[in-house]
Coordinates of C-alpha atoms in Angstrom, one line a residue:
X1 CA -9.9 44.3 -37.0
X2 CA -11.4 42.0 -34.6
X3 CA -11.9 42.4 -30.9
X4 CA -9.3 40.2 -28.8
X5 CA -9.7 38.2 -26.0
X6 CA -8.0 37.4 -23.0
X7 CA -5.0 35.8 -22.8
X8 CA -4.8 31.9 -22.9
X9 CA -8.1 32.2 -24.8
X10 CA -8.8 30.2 -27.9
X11 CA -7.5 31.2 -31.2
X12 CA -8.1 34.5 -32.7
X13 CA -9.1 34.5 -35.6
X14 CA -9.8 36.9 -38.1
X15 CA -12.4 36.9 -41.4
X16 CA -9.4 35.1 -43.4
X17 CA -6.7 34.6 -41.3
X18 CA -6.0 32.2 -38.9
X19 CA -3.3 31.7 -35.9
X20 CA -3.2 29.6 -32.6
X21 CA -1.9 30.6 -29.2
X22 CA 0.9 29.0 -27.7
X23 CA 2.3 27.5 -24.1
X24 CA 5.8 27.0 -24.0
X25 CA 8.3 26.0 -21.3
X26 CA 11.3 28.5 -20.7
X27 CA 13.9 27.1 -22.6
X28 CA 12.5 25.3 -25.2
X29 CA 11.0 25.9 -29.0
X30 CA 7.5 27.5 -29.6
X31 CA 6.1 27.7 -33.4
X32 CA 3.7 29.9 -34.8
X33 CA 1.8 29.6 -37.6
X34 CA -0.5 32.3 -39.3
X35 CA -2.6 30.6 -41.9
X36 CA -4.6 32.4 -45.1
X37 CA -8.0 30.8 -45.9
X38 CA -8.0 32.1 -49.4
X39 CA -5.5 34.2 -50.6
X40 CA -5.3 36.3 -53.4
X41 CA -1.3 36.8 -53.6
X42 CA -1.7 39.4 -50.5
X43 CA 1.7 39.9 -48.4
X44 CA 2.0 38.1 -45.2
X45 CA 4.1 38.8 -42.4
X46 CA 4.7 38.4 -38.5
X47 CA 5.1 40.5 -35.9
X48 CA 6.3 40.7 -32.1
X49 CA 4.6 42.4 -29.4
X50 CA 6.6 45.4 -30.3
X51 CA 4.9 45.6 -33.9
X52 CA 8.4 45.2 -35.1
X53 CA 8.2 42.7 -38.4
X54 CA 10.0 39.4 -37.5
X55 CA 9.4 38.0 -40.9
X56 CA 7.7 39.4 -44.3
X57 CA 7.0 36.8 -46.6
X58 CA 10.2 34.6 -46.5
X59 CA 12.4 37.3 -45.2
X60 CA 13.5 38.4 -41.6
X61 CA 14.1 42.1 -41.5
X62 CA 14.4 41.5 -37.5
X63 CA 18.2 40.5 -36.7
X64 CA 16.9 37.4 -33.7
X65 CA 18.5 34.5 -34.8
X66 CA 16.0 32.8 -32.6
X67 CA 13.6 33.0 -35.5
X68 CA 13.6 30.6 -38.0
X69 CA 11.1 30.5 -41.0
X70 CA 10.0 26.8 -40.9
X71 CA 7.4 27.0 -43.9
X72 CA 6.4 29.6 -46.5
X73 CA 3.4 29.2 -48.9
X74 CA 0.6 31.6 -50.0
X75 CA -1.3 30.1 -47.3
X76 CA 1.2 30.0 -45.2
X77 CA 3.8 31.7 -42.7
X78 CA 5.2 29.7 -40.0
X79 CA 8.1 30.9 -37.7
X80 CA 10.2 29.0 -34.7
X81 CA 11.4 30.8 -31.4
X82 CA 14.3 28.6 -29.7
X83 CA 15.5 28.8 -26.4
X84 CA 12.2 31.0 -25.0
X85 CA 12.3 33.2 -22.0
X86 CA 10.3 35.3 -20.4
X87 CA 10.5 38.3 -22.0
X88 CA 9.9 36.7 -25.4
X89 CA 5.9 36.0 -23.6
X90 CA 3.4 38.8 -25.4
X91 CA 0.8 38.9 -28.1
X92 CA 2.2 38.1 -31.6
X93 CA 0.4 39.3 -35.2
X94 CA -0.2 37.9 -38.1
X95 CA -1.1 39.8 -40.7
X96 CA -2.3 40.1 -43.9
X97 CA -2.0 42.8 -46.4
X98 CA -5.4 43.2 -48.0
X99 CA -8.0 46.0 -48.3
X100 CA -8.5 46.1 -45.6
X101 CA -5.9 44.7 -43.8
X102 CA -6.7 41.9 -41.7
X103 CA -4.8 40.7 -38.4
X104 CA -5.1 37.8 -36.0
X105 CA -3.4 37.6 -32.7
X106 CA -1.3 34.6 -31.2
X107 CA -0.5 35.0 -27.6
X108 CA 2.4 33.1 -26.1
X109 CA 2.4 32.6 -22.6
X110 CA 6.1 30.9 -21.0
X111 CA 5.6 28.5 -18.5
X112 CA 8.4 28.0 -15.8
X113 CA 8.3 24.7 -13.8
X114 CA 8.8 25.2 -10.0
X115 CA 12.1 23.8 -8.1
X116 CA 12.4 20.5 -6.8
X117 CA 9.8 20.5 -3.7
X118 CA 10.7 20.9 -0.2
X119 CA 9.4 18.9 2.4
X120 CA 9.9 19.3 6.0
X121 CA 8.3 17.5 9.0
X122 CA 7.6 19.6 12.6
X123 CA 9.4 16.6 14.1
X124 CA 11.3 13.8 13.3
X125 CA 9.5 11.1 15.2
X126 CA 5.8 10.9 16.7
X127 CA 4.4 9.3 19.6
X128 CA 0.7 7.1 18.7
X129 CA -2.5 9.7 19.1
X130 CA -0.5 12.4 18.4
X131 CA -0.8 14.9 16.0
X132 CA 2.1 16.0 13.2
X133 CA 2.7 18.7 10.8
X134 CA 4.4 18.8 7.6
X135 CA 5.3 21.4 5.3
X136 CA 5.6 20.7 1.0
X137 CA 7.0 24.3 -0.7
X138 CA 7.1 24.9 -4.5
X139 CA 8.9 28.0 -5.5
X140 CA 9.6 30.1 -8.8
X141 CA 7.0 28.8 -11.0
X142 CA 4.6 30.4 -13.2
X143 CA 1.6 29.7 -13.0
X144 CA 1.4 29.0 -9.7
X145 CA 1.7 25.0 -9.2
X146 CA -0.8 22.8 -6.9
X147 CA 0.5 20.6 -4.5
X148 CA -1.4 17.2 -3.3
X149 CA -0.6 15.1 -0.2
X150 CA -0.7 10.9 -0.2
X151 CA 0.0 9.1 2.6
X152 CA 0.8 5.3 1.5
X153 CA -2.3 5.1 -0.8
X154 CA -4.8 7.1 0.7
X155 CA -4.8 10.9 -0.3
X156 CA -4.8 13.7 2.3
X157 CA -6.1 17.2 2.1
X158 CA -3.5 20.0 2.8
X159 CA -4.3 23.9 3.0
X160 CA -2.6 25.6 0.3
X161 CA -0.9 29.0 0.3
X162 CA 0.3 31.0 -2.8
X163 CA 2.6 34.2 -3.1
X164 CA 3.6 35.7 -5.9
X165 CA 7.4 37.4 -5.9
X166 CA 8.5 40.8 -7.5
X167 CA 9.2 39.0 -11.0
X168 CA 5.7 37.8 -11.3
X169 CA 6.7 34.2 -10.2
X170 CA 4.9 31.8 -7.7
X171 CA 5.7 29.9 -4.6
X172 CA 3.1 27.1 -2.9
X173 CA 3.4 25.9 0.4
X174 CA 0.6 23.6 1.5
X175 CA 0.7 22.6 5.2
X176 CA -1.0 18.8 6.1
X177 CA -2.2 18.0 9.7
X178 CA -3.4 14.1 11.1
X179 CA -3.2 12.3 13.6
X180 CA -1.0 9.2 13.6
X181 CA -1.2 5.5 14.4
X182 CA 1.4 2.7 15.2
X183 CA 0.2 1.5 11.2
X184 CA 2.0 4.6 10.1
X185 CA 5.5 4.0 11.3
X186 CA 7.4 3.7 7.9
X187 CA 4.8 4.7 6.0
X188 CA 5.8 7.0 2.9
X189 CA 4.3 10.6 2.9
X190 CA 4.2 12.3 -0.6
X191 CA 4.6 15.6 -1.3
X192 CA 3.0 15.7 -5.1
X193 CA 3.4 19.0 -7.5
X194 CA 1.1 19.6 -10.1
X195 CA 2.6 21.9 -12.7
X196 CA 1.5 22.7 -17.1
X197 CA 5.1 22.5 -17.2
X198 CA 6.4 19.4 -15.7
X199 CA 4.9 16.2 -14.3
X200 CA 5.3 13.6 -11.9
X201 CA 7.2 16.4 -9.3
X202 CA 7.6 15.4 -5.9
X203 CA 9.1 14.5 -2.6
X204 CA 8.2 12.1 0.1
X205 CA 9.6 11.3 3.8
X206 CA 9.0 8.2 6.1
X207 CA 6.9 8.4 9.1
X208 CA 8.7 7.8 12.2
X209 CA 5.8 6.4 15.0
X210 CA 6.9 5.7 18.6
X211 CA 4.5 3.1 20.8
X212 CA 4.5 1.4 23.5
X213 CA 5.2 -2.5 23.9
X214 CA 2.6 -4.9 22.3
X215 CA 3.2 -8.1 24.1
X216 CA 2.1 -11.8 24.5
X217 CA 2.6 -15.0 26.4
X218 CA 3.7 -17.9 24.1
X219 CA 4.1 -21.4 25.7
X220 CA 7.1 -22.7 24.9
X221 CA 7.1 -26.4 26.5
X222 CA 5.7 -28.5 27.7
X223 CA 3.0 -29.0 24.0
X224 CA 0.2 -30.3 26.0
X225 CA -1.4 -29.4 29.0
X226 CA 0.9 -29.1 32.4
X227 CA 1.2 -31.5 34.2
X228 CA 3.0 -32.4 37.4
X229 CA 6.2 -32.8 37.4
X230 CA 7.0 -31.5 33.8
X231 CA 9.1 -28.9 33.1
X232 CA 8.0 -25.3 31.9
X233 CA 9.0 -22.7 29.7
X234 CA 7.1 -19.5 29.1
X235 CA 8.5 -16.6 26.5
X236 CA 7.5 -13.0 26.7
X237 CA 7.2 -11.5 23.0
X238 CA 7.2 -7.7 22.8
X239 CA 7.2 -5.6 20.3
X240 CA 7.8 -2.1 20.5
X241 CA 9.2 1.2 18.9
X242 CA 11.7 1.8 20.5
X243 CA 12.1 -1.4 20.9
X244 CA 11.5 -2.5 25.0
X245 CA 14.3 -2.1 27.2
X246 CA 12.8 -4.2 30.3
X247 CA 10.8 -7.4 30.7
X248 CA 9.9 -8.6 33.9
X249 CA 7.8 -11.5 35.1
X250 CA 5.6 -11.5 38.2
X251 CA 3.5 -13.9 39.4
X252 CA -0.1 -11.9 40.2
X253 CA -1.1 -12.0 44.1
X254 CA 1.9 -14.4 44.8
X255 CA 5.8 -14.6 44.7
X256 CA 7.1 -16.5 41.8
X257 CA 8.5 -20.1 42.5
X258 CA 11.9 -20.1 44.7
X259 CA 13.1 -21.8 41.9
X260 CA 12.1 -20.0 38.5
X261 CA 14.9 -19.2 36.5
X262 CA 14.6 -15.6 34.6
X263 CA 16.4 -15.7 31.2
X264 CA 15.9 -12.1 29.2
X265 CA 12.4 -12.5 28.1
X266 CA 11.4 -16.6 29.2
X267 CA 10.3 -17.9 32.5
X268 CA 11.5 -21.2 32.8
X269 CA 10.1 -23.8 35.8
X270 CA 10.4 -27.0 36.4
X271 CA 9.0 -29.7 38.3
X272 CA 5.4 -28.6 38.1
X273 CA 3.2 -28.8 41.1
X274 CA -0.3 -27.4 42.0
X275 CA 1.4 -24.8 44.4
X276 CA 2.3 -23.0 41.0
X277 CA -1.0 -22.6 40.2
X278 CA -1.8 -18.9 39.4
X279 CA -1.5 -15.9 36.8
X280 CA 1.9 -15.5 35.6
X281 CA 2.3 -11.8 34.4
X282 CA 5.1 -10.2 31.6
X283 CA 5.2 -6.4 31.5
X284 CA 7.5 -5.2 28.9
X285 CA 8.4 -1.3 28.6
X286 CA 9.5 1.2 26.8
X287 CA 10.5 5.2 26.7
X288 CA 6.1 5.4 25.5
X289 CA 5.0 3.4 28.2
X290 CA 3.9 -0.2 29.7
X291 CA 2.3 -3.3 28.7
X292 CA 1.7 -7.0 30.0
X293 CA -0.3 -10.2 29.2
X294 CA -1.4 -12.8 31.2
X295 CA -1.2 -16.6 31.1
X296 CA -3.3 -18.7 33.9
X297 CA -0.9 -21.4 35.0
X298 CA -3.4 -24.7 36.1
X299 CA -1.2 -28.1 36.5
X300 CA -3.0 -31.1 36.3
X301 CA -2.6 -34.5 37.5
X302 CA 0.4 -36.5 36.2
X303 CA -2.6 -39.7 35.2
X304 CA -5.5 -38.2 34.8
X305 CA -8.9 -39.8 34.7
X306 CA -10.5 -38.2 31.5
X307 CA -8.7 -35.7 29.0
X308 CA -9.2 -32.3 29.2
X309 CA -9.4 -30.1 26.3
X310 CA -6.6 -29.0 24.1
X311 CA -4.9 -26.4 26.0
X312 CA -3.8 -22.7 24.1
X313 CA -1.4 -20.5 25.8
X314 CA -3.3 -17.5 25.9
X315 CA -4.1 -16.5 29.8
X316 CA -7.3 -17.6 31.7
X317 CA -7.3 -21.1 28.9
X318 CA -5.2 -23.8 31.2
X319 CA -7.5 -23.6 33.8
X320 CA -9.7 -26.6 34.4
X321 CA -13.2 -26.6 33.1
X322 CA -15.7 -26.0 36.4
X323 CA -19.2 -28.2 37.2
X324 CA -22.1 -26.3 35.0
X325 CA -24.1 -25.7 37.9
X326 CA -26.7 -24.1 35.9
X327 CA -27.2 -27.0 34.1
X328 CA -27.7 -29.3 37.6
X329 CA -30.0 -26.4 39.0
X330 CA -32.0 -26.4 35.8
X331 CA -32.8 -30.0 36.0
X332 CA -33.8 -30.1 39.9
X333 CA -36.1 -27.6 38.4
X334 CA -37.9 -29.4 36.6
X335 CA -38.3 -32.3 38.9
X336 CA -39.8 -30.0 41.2
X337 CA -42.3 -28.1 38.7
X338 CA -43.1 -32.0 37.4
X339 CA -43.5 -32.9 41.0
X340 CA -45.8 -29.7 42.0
X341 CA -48.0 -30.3 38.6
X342 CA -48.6 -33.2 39.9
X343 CA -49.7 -32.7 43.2
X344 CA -52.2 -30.2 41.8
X345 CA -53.8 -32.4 39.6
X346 CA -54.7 -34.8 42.1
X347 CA -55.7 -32.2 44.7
X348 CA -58.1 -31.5 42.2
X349 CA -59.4 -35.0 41.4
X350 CA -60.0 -36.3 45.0
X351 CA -62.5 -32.5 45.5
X352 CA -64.3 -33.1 42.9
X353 CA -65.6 -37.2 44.0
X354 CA -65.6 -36.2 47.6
X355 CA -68.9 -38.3 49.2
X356 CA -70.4 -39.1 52.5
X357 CA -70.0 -42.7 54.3
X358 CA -73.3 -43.7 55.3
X359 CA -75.5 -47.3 56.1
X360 CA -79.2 -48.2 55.7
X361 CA -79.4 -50.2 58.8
X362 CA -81.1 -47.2 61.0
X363 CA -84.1 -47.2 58.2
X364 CA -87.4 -47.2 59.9
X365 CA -86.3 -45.3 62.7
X366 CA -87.7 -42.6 62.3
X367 CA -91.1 -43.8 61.8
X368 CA -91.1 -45.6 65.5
X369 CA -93.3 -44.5 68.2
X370 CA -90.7 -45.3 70.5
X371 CA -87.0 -46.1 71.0
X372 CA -87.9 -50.0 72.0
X373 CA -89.1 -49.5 68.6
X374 CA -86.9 -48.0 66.7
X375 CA -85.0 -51.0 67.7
X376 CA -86.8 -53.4 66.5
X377 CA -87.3 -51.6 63.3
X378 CA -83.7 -51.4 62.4
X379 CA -82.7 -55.0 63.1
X380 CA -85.5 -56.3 61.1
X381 CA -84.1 -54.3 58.1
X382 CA -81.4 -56.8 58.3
X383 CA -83.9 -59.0 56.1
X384 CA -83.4 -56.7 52.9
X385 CA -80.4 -57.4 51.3
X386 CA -81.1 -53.8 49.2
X387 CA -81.5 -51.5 52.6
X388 CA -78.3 -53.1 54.4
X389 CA -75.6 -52.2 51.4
X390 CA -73.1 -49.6 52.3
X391 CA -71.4 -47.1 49.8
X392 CA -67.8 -46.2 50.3
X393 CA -66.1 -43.1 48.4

């Protein structure tokens, strides 16, 4: 006889004989088969975990109509089970009547899918930034089933817990914990069961996600750029869960024209003037909190000169475009520079040819005995064209 091995291990097999172990759900049929190498006409028969003799050659001595001999051959003995439960689940024999006798062992192990999953949320609804917890349970299975958490397309990690009940049976509840965002509202959660016995097991629920107003400032008329005298129209577009309850319009260190009409979420005005000129604000709110845009109301000139640039409704983008007065600083700059370059250059010309002024008319003078003289000598230089030229620097 040969040793055995665990259950759920491969087949046990014996010098000559041969048999397989089976998985089979509660309920439905599981076959065994004990196979014969070589045979030399020897008997072979079946047995239950009992070591009572289900079948001996091609006859059923045990009185389970269950059993059902589905092929008989020398090599051969294969038996049906219908309608499995639990208590059918033990080690089965085969075995061969030689000398000596040989056996090999089929284990059959029942597998019982778990209930439908439960899924259960710590709240109905969450508010953005928040945390939430949900629940997935998968009772009365065997094995013990896993459980795997998707939200949308992305897959979450839960932490798992398993318990096993009096009648050797499982339940799994896996917990999941994150942190929403206004992305998830009516996004699917999905609680998915992994079981040998079933597939494609699960349940889901839709995230609920409350957040506070998004909003912005859409121009509605006039297309261009204001102007005096046109009319205005300027709609407040929130979006919120819940949706906002309240919109109101305010004009930002100012009172809003005396005659701006307020119509749910638009501000209309008409006949522009430059006295509107200012930030026009929406807030818009909701049972999460409060929200507002801007849009930077600049009317221009009913014939202007030169045309601006396309205006956009978003805040702070009407206003006129201001004199660059980096740009006229930077060129006064380098006037300056150009100037003081200059300046330095010729400084530095006129100290290098700097001379003396001077005349030859006084030569001889020094020579005279006298002044009288000296006199004399000096106007009679007058005579030498070369002695009376004078140099200039």
């Amino acid at each position: 006889m040969m040793s055995v091995c665990l259950c759920l291990c491969p087949a046990v097999q014996s010098q000559n004989l041969v048999t397989d172990n089976v998985a089979v759900v509660e309920g439905e049929v599981a076959v065994i088969s004990c196979r014969v190498k070589n045979n030399d006409d020897s008997v072979i028969q079946l047995l239950n975990p009992n070591r009572q003799t289900i079948y001996f050659r091609d006859v059923r001595p045990l009185k389970d109509a269950r059993f059902q001999l589905v092929n008989f051959s020398d090599n051969e003995l294969r038996v049906s089970l219908s309608n499995v439960t639990l208590s059918d689940e033990g080690r089965y024999v085969c075995q061969l009547y030689t000398d000596p006798p040989q056996e090999a062992y089929a284990d059959i192990t029942v597998l019982i899918p778990p209930g439908n999953p439960i899924i259960e949320s710590r709240e109905g609804q969450v508010i953005e930034g928040n945390e939430t917890e949900m629940t997935c349970t998968a009772m009365g299975s065997k094995p013990a089933a896993t459980i795997r958490w998707m939200k949308g397309d992305k897959e979450l990690q839960g932490k798992s817990k398993v318990e096993e009940t009096y009648d050797t049976m499982f339940t799994v509840t896996s917990q999941l914990t994150f942190t929403v965002t206004k992305e998830d509202d009516g996004v699917p959660v999905v609680c998915i069961v992994d079981h040998p016995a079933v597939k494609d097991v699960q349940a889901q629920t839709y995230l609920v996600v409350h957040y506070k107003p998004e909003v912005k400032i859409v121009v509605e008329f006039p297309d261009g750029l204001p102007r005096e005298g046109q009319n205005m129209e300027l709609s407040c577009q929130a979006k919120g869960k819940p949706h906002p309850q309240q919109i109101n319009w305010v004009k930002v260190d100012d009172d809003l024209p005396s005659h701006a009409l307020i119509t749910g979420p638009d501000l209309y005005i008409e006949n522009l003037n430059k006295t509107y000129n200012g930030t026009y604000r929406c807030f818009a709110a909701n049972s999460v909190g409060e929200s507002y845009d801007d849009y930077i109301l600049y009317v221009y000139d009913t014939t202007p000169s030169t045309e601006p640039a396309a205006h956009d409704s978003r805040a702070g983008e009407g206003a006129p475009r201001a004199v660059d007065h980096a740009v006229i600083g930077g060129v006064v700059a380098v006037v300056v520079f150009a100037m003081l370059c200059l300046l330095i250059i010729l400084g530095r010309y006129f100290a290098r040819h700097k001379g003396t002024y001077f005349t030859h008319e006084a030569k001889g003078a020094d020579d005279a005995a006298d002044a009288d003289t000296a006199i004399i000598n000096a106007e009679g230089g007058h005579n030498n064209s070369d002695e009376k030229k004078e140099y200039y620097i």
